[in-house]
XYZ file of N, CA, C and O in Angstrom:
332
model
N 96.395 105.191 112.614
C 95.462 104.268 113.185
C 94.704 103.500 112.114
O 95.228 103.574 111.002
N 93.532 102.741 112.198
C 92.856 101.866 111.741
C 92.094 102.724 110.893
O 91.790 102.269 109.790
N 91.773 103.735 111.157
C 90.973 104.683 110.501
C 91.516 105.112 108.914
O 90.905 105.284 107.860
N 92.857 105.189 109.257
C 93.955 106.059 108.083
C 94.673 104.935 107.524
O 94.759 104.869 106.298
N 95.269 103.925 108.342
C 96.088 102.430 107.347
C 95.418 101.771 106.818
O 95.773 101.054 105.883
N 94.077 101.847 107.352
C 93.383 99.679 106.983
C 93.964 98.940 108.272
O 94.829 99.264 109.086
N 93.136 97.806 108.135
C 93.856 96.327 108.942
C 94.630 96.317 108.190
O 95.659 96.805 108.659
N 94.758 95.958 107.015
C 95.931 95.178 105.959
C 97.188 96.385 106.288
O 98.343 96.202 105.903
N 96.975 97.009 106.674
C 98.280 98.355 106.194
C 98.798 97.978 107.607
O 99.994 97.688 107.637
N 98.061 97.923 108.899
C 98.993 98.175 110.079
C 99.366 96.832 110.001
O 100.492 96.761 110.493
N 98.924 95.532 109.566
C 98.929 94.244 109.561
C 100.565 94.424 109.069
O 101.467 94.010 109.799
N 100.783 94.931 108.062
C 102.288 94.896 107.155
C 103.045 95.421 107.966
O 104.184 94.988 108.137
N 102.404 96.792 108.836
C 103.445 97.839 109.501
C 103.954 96.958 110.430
O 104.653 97.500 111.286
N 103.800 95.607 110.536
C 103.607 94.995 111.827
C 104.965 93.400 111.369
O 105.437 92.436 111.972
N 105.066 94.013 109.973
C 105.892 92.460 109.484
C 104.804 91.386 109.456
O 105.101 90.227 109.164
N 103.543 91.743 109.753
C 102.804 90.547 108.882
C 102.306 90.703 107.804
O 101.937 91.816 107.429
N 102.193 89.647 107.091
C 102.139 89.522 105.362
C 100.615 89.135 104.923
O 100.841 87.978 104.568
N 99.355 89.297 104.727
C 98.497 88.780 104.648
C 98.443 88.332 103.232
O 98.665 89.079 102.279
N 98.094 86.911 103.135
C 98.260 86.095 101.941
C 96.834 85.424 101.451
O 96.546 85.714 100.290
N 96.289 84.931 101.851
C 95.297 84.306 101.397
C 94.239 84.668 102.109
O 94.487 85.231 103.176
N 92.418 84.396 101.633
C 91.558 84.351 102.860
C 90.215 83.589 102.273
O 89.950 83.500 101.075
N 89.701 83.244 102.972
C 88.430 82.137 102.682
C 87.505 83.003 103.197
O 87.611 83.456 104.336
N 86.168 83.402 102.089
C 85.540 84.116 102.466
C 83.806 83.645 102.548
O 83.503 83.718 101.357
N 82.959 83.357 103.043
C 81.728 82.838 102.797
C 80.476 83.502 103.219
O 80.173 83.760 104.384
N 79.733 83.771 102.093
C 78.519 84.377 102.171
C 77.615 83.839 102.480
O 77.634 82.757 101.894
N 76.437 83.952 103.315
C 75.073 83.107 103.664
C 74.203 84.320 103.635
O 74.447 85.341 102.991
N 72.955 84.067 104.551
C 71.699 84.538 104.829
C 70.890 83.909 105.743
O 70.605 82.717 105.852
N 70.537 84.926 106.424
C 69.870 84.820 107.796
C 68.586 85.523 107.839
O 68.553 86.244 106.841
N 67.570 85.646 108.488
C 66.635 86.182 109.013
C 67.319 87.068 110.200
O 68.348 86.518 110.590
N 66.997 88.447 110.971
C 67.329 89.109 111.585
C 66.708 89.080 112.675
O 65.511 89.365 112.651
N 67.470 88.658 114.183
C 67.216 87.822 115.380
C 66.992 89.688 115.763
O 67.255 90.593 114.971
N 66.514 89.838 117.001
C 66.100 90.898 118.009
C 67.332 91.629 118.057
O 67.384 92.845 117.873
N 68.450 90.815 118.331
C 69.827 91.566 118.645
C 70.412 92.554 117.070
O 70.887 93.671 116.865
N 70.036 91.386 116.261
C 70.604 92.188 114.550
C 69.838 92.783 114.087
O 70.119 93.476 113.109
N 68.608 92.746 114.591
C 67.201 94.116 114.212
C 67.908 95.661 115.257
O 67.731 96.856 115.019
N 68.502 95.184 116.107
C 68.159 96.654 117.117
C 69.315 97.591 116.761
O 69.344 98.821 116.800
N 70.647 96.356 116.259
C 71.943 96.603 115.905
C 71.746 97.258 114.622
O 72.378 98.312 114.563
N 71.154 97.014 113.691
C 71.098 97.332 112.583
C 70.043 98.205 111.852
O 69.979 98.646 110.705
N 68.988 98.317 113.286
C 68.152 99.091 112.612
C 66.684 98.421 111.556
O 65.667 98.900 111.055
N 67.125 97.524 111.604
C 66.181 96.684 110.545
C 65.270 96.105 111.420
O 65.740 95.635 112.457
N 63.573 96.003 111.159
C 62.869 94.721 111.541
C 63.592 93.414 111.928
O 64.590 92.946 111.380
N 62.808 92.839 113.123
C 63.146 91.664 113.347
C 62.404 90.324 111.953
O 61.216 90.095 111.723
N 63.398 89.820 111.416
C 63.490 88.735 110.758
C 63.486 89.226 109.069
O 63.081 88.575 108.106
N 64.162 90.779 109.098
C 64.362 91.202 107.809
C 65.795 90.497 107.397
O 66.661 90.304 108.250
N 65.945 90.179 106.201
C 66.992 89.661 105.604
C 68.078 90.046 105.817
O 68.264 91.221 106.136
N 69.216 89.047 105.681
C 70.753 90.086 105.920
C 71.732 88.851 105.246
O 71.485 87.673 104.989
N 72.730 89.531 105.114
C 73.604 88.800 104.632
C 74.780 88.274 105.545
O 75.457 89.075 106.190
N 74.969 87.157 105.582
C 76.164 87.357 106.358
C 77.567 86.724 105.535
O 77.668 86.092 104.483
N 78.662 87.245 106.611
C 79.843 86.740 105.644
C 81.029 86.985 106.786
O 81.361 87.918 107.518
N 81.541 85.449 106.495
C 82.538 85.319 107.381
C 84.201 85.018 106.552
O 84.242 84.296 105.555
N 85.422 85.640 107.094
C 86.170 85.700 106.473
C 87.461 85.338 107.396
O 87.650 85.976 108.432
N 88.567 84.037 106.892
C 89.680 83.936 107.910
C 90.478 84.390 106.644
O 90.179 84.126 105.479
N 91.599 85.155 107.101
C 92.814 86.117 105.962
C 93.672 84.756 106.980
O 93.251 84.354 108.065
N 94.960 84.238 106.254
C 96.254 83.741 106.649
C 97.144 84.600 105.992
O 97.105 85.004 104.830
N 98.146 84.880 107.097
C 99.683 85.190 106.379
C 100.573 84.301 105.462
O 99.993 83.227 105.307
N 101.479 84.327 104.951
C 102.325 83.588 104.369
C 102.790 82.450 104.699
O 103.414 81.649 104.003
N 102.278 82.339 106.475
C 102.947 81.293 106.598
C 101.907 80.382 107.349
O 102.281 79.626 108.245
N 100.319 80.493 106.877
C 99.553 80.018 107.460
C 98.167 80.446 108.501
O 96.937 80.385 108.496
N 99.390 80.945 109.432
C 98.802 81.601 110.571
C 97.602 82.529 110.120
O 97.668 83.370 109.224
N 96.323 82.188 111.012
C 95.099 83.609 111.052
C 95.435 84.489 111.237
O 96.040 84.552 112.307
N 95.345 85.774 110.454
C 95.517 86.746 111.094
C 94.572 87.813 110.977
O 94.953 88.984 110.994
N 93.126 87.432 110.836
C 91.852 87.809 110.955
C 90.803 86.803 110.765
O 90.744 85.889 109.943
N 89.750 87.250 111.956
C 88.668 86.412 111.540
C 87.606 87.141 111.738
O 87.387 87.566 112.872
N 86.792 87.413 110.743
C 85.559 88.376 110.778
C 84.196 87.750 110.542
O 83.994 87.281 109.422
N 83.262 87.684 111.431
C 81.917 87.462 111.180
C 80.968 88.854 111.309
O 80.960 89.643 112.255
N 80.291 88.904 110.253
C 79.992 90.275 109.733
C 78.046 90.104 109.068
O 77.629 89.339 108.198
N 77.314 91.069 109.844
C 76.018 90.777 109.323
C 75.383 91.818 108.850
O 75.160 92.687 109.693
N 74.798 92.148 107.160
C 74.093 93.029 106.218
C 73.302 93.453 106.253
O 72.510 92.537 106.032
N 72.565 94.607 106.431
C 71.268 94.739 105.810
C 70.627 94.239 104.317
O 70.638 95.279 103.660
N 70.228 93.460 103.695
C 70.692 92.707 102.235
C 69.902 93.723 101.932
O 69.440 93.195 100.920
N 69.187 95.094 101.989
C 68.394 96.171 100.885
C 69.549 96.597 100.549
O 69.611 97.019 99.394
N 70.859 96.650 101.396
C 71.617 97.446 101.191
C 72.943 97.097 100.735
O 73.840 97.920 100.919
N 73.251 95.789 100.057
C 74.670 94.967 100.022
C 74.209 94.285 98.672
O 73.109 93.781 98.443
N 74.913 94.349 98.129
C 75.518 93.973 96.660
C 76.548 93.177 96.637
O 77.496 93.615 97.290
N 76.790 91.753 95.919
C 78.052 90.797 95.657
C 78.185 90.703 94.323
O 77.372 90.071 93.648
N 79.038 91.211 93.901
C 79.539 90.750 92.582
C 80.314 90.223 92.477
O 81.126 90.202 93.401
N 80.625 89.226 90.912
C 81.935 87.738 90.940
C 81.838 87.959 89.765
O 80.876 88.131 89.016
N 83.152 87.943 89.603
C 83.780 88.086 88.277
C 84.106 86.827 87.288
O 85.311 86.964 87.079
N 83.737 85.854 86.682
C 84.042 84.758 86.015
C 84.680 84.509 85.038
O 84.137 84.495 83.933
N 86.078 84.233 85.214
C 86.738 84.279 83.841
C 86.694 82.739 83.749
O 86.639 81.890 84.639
N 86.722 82.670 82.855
C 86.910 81.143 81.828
C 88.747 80.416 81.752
O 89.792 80.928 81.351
N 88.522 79.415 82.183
C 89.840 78.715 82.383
C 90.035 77.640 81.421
O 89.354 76.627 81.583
N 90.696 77.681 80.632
C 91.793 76.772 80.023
C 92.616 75.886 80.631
O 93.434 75.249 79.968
């Protein structure tokens, strides 16, 4: 199950190929619904981040909108230098 493969693992078990994905980070204030969900004060910080994965041949084959507690989420980016 989802628990033991990953998405990406049953995604393959499945003959789909996940290839690329566009991923974008923001920030929000925390509405009544993402305070009660999350445990946090209403209008405590959070992160959000939305992500479409395509297969090889285009096609979505995830789309995730996803919201942080930001005390608790860390982003790191790695910058290499291009020639």
């Amino acid at each position: 199950g989802l628990a033991q493969r990953g998405l990406y693992g049953l995604l393959r078990d499945r003959g789909v190929r996940p290839h690329s994905a566009v991923q974008r980070l923001g920030a929000v204030a925390a509405d009544r619904t993402d305070a009660a969900l999350l445990g946090v004060p209403e209008g405590a910080p959070l992160v959000t981040m939305r992500r479409v994965m395509q297969d090889d041949t285009g096609r979505v084959v995830e789309l995730g909108d996803h919201r942080y507690d930001a005390a608790h989420y860390t982003v790191e980016l790695n910058v290499i230098e291009s020639t």
